[in-house]
CSV table of C-alpha atoms in Angstrom, one decimal:
chain,number,residue,atom,x,y,z
A,199,MET,CA,129.4,85.0,97.4
A,200,ASP,CA,126.2,84.8,99.4
A,201,SER,CA,123.5,87.4,98.8
A,202,VAL,CA,124.0,89.3,102.0
A,203,SER,CA,127.8,89.7,101.3
A,204,ARG,CA,126.9,90.8,97.8
A,205,LEU,CA,124.4,93.4,99.2
A,206,ARG,CA,127.1,94.7,101.6
A,207,GLU,CA,129.5,95.1,98.7
A,208,MET,CA,127.0,96.9,96.6
A,209,ILE,CA,126.1,99.3,99.4
A,210,GLU,CA,129.8,100.0,100.0
A,211,GLY,CA,130.3,100.8,96.4
A,212,SER,CA,127.4,103.2,96.2
A,213,SER,CA,127.0,106.9,97.1
A,214,ASN,CA,123.5,107.7,96.0
A,215,ILE,CA,121.2,105.0,97.5
A,216,VAL,CA,117.4,105.3,97.6
A,217,PHE,CA,115.2,103.0,99.6
A,218,PHE,CA,111.7,102.2,98.5
A,219,GLY,CA,109.7,100.3,101.2
A,220,GLY,CA,106.3,98.9,102.1
A,221,ALA,CA,104.4,97.2,104.9
A,222,GLY,CA,107.0,94.5,105.5
A,223,VAL,CA,109.3,97.1,107.0
A,224,SER,CA,106.7,98.0,109.6
A,225,THR,CA,105.3,94.5,110.4
A,226,GLU,CA,108.6,93.7,112.0
A,227,SER,CA,107.8,96.5,114.5
A,228,GLY,CA,104.5,94.9,115.3
A,229,ILE,CA,102.3,97.0,113.0
A,230,PRO,CA,99.7,94.8,111.2
A,231,ASP,CA,99.6,94.7,107.5
A,232,PHE,CA,95.9,95.6,106.9
A,233,ARG,CA,95.9,94.2,103.4
A,234,SER,CA,96.4,90.6,104.7
A,235,THR,CA,92.7,90.2,105.6
A,236,ASP,CA,92.7,87.8,108.6
A,237,GLY,CA,89.9,86.2,110.6
A,238,LEU,CA,90.1,89.0,113.2
A,239,TYR,CA,88.8,91.6,110.8
A,240,HIS,CA,85.9,89.4,109.8
A,241,GLN,CA,85.0,88.9,113.5
A,242,GLN,CA,85.1,92.6,114.3
A,243,TYR,CA,84.1,94.4,111.1
A,244,ASP,CA,81.4,94.0,108.5
A,245,TYR,CA,83.6,95.1,105.7
A,246,PRO,CA,87.1,94.3,104.4
A,247,PRO,CA,89.9,96.7,105.2
A,248,GLU,CA,90.1,98.0,101.6
A,249,THR,CA,86.4,99.1,101.8
A,250,ILE,CA,86.8,100.7,105.2
A,251,LEU,CA,89.9,102.6,104.2
A,252,SER,CA,88.2,104.2,101.1
A,253,HIS,CA,87.2,107.8,100.7
A,254,THR,CA,83.6,106.9,100.1
A,255,PHE,CA,83.4,104.8,103.3
A,256,PHE,CA,85.1,107.6,105.3
A,257,MET,CA,82.5,110.1,104.1
A,258,ARG,CA,79.5,107.8,104.6
A,259,ASN,CA,80.4,105.7,107.6
A,260,THR,CA,82.8,108.0,109.5
A,261,GLU,CA,82.3,106.5,112.9
A,262,GLU,CA,82.9,102.9,111.7
A,263,PHE,CA,86.0,104.2,109.8
A,264,TYR,CA,87.4,105.6,113.0
A,265,ARG,CA,86.6,102.4,115.0
A,266,PHE,CA,88.9,100.5,112.6
A,267,TYR,CA,91.4,103.3,112.3
A,268,ARG,CA,91.9,103.6,116.1
A,269,ASN,CA,92.1,99.8,116.5
A,270,LYS,CA,94.4,99.0,113.6
A,271,MET,CA,96.2,102.0,112.3
A,272,LEU,CA,97.2,103.9,115.4
A,273,VAL,CA,100.0,101.8,116.8
A,274,LEU,CA,101.7,104.6,118.5
A,275,ASP,CA,103.9,102.6,120.9
A,276,ALA,CA,105.6,100.8,118.0
A,277,GLN,CA,109.4,101.2,117.9
A,278,PRO,CA,111.8,101.3,114.9
A,279,ASN,CA,113.4,97.9,114.0
A,280,ALA,CA,116.9,97.1,112.6
A,281,ALA,CA,115.8,98.0,109.1
A,282,HIS,CA,114.7,101.5,110.1
A,283,GLN,CA,117.9,102.0,112.1
A,284,LYS,CA,120.2,100.8,109.4
A,285,LEU,CA,118.6,103.1,106.8
A,286,ALA,CA,118.9,106.1,109.2
A,287,GLN,CA,122.6,105.2,109.7
A,288,LEU,CA,123.2,105.0,105.9
A,289,GLU,CA,121.7,108.4,105.5
A,290,ALA,CA,123.8,109.8,108.3
A,291,GLU,CA,126.9,108.4,106.6
A,292,GLY,CA,125.9,110.3,103.4
A,293,LYS,CA,125.2,107.1,101.3
A,294,LEU,CA,121.4,107.0,101.4
A,295,LYS,CA,119.7,110.1,99.9
A,296,ALA,CA,116.0,109.3,100.6
A,297,VAL,CA,113.6,106.8,102.0
A,298,ILE,CA,110.4,106.5,99.9
A,299,THR,CA,107.8,104.7,102.0
A,300,GLN,CA,104.2,103.5,101.5
A,301,ASN,CA,103.9,103.3,105.3
A,302,ILE,CA,102.0,105.9,107.4
A,303,ASP,CA,103.5,105.2,110.8
A,304,GLY,CA,106.4,107.6,111.0
A,305,LEU,CA,108.8,105.0,112.2
A,306,HIS,CA,111.5,106.0,109.7
A,307,GLN,CA,111.6,109.5,111.3
A,308,LYS,CA,111.5,108.0,114.8
A,309,ALA,CA,114.7,106.1,113.9
A,310,GLY,CA,116.4,109.3,112.7
A,311,SER,CA,115.8,109.3,109.0
A,312,ARG,CA,115.5,112.9,107.7
A,313,GLU,CA,114.6,112.7,104.0
A,314,VAL,CA,111.4,110.6,104.1
A,315,LEU,CA,108.9,110.8,101.3
A,316,GLU,CA,105.5,109.4,102.6
A,317,LEU,CA,103.6,108.4,99.5
A,318,HIS,CA,100.5,107.5,101.5
A,319,GLY,CA,100.6,110.2,104.1
A,320,SER,CA,101.0,109.8,107.9
A,321,VAL,CA,98.8,109.1,110.9
A,322,HIS,CA,100.8,111.8,112.8
A,323,ARG,CA,99.2,114.5,110.7
A,324,ASN,CA,95.4,115.1,111.0
A,325,TYR,CA,93.5,118.1,109.8
A,326,CYS,CA,90.1,119.7,110.3
A,327,MET,CA,88.2,119.4,107.0
A,328,LYS,CA,86.6,122.8,107.7
A,329,CYS,CA,89.3,125.1,109.1
A,330,HIS,CA,92.4,123.0,108.5
A,331,LYS,CA,93.6,123.1,112.1
A,332,PHE,CA,96.3,120.5,112.8
A,333,TYR,CA,95.9,117.6,115.3
A,334,ASP,CA,98.4,115.0,116.3
A,335,ALA,CA,98.0,111.2,116.5
A,336,GLU,CA,97.6,111.2,120.3
A,337,TYR,CA,94.6,113.5,120.0
A,338,MET,CA,93.0,111.1,117.5
A,339,LEU,CA,93.7,108.0,119.7
A,340,GLU,CA,92.1,109.6,122.7
A,341,SER,CA,89.1,111.0,120.9
A,342,HIS,CA,85.8,109.2,120.8
A,343,GLY,CA,83.4,108.5,117.9
A,344,VAL,CA,84.0,111.0,115.1
A,345,PRO,CA,86.9,113.3,116.2
A,346,LYS,CA,85.8,116.9,116.0
A,347,CYS,CA,87.7,120.2,115.8
A,348,GLU,CA,86.9,123.0,118.2
A,349,CYS,CA,85.3,124.8,115.2
A,350,GLY,CA,82.9,121.8,114.8
A,351,GLY,CA,84.4,120.4,111.7
A,352,THR,CA,85.3,116.7,111.3
A,353,ILE,CA,89.0,115.8,111.5
A,354,LYS,CA,90.5,113.7,108.8
A,355,PRO,CA,93.9,111.9,108.9
A,356,ASP,CA,96.4,113.0,106.3
A,357,VAL,CA,96.4,109.5,104.9
A,358,VAL,CA,95.8,108.6,101.3
A,359,LEU,CA,92.6,106.5,101.3
A,360,TYR,CA,91.6,104.3,98.4
A,361,GLU,CA,90.0,106.4,95.7
A,362,GLU,CA,92.2,109.4,96.6
A,363,GLY,CA,95.2,110.5,94.5
A,364,LEU,CA,98.8,110.7,95.8
A,365,ASP,CA,100.4,114.0,96.4
A,366,ASN,CA,102.0,115.3,93.2
A,367,THR,CA,104.9,117.1,94.9
A,368,THR,CA,105.8,113.9,96.8
A,369,LEU,CA,105.5,111.8,93.6
A,370,SER,CA,107.7,114.1,91.5
A,371,LYS,CA,110.4,114.2,94.3
A,372,ALA,CA,110.3,110.4,94.5
A,373,VAL,CA,110.7,110.1,90.7
A,374,ARG,CA,113.7,112.4,90.8
A,375,TYR,CA,115.4,110.6,93.6
A,376,ILE,CA,114.8,107.2,92.0
A,377,SER,CA,115.9,108.3,88.5
A,378,GLU,CA,119.2,109.8,89.9
A,379,ALA,CA,120.0,106.9,92.3
A,380,ASP,CA,123.1,104.7,91.7
A,381,MET,CA,121.4,101.9,93.8
A,382,LEU,CA,117.7,101.3,94.5
A,383,ILE,CA,116.8,99.0,97.4
A,384,ILE,CA,113.2,97.8,97.4
A,385,GLY,CA,112.3,96.3,100.7
A,386,GLY,CA,109.2,94.8,102.4
A,387,THR,CA,106.8,95.4,99.6
A,388,SER,CA,105.1,93.0,97.2
A,389,LEU,CA,104.9,95.9,94.6
A,390,VAL,CA,101.2,95.4,93.8
A,391,VAL,CA,99.8,98.7,95.0
A,392,TYR,CA,99.7,101.3,92.2
A,393,PRO,CA,100.6,104.0,91.5
A,394,ALA,CA,103.3,103.7,94.2
A,395,ALA,CA,104.7,100.5,92.7
A,396,GLY,CA,105.2,102.0,89.3
A,397,LEU,CA,107.8,104.5,90.7
A,398,VAL,CA,110.5,101.8,90.7
A,399,ASP,CA,110.3,101.8,86.8
A,400,TYR,CA,112.1,105.2,86.9
A,401,TYR,CA,115.3,103.6,88.1
A,402,GLN,CA,118.1,103.6,85.5
A,403,GLY,CA,121.0,102.1,87.3
A,404,ASP,CA,122.4,98.6,87.5
A,405,LYS,CA,122.1,97.9,91.3
A,406,LEU,CA,118.4,97.2,91.6
A,407,THR,CA,118.0,95.2,94.8
A,408,VAL,CA,114.9,93.5,96.2
A,409,ILE,CA,114.7,92.4,99.8
A,410,ASN,CA,111.4,90.7,100.6
A,411,LYS,CA,110.0,87.5,102.1
A,412,THR,CA,108.0,86.6,99.0
A,413,VAL,CA,108.5,86.9,95.3
A,414,THR,CA,107.8,90.3,93.6
A,415,PRO,CA,107.1,91.3,90.0
A,416,GLN,CA,110.5,93.1,90.0
A,417,ASP,CA,112.6,90.0,90.9
A,418,LYS,CA,113.2,89.1,87.3
A,419,TYR,CA,114.6,92.6,86.6
A,420,ALA,CA,116.7,92.9,89.8
A,421,ASN,CA,120.5,92.7,89.9
A,422,LEU,CA,120.2,91.2,93.4
A,423,VAL,CA,117.3,89.4,95.2
A,424,VAL,CA,117.5,88.6,98.9
A,425,GLN,CA,114.7,86.6,100.3
A,426,GLY,CA,113.9,87.0,104.0
A,427,SER,CA,113.2,89.4,106.8
A,428,ILE,CA,114.3,92.9,105.9
A,429,GLY,CA,115.3,93.8,109.5
A,430,GLU,CA,117.5,90.7,109.8
A,431,ILE,CA,119.1,91.2,106.4
A,432,LEU,CA,119.8,95.0,106.8
A,433,GLY,CA,120.9,94.3,110.4
A,434,GLN,CA,123.7,92.2,109.1
A,435,ILE,CA,125.1,95.0,106.8
């Protein structure tokens, strides 16, 4: 039996599926993976993405942070791909209980997924650091320089930057969903970013599935490994 048929069979036989995804789910919607440092970044910016997207850099070089953020992180016209749509469909059918994502683009919700745990926050939520007033992503995109609140405070995206901790409530919910799942599908992530990647260790079942273009540290523990594009593979289910 080929791997896609096996995947289909495993999904059909499961009623408590959890999906854990990373940047590979979004790149197929045209959202760049900022961790793969390409020549473009070096031409336009004096620092690598990991430095720009750190708490220290945000506080010290806020204007340069926002130049990168607007150019690279606010891809508001991106549309959900076949992977997002299939996951939303599986949730609507009652099979999938939660999507746990490292992405910040809101595409799972755009596709119709309801129970989405955003480990690294979302570009769609932005708050004044002084009075906590809420601003949407469109406001951020249209702003210039350092976006300011009407109270004069600086607005910060509700995105977990390097050096910042993950939200404990979101983490504990993710642990609960993963530990109770009868099937865990890991997709579009190389599983190298911690602490998020460590969550998959809470899975206790025997249907650990990895769908990714490249090898991951979990492959040797997985019950099924499907190499390739997650949109193409889930689109066939």
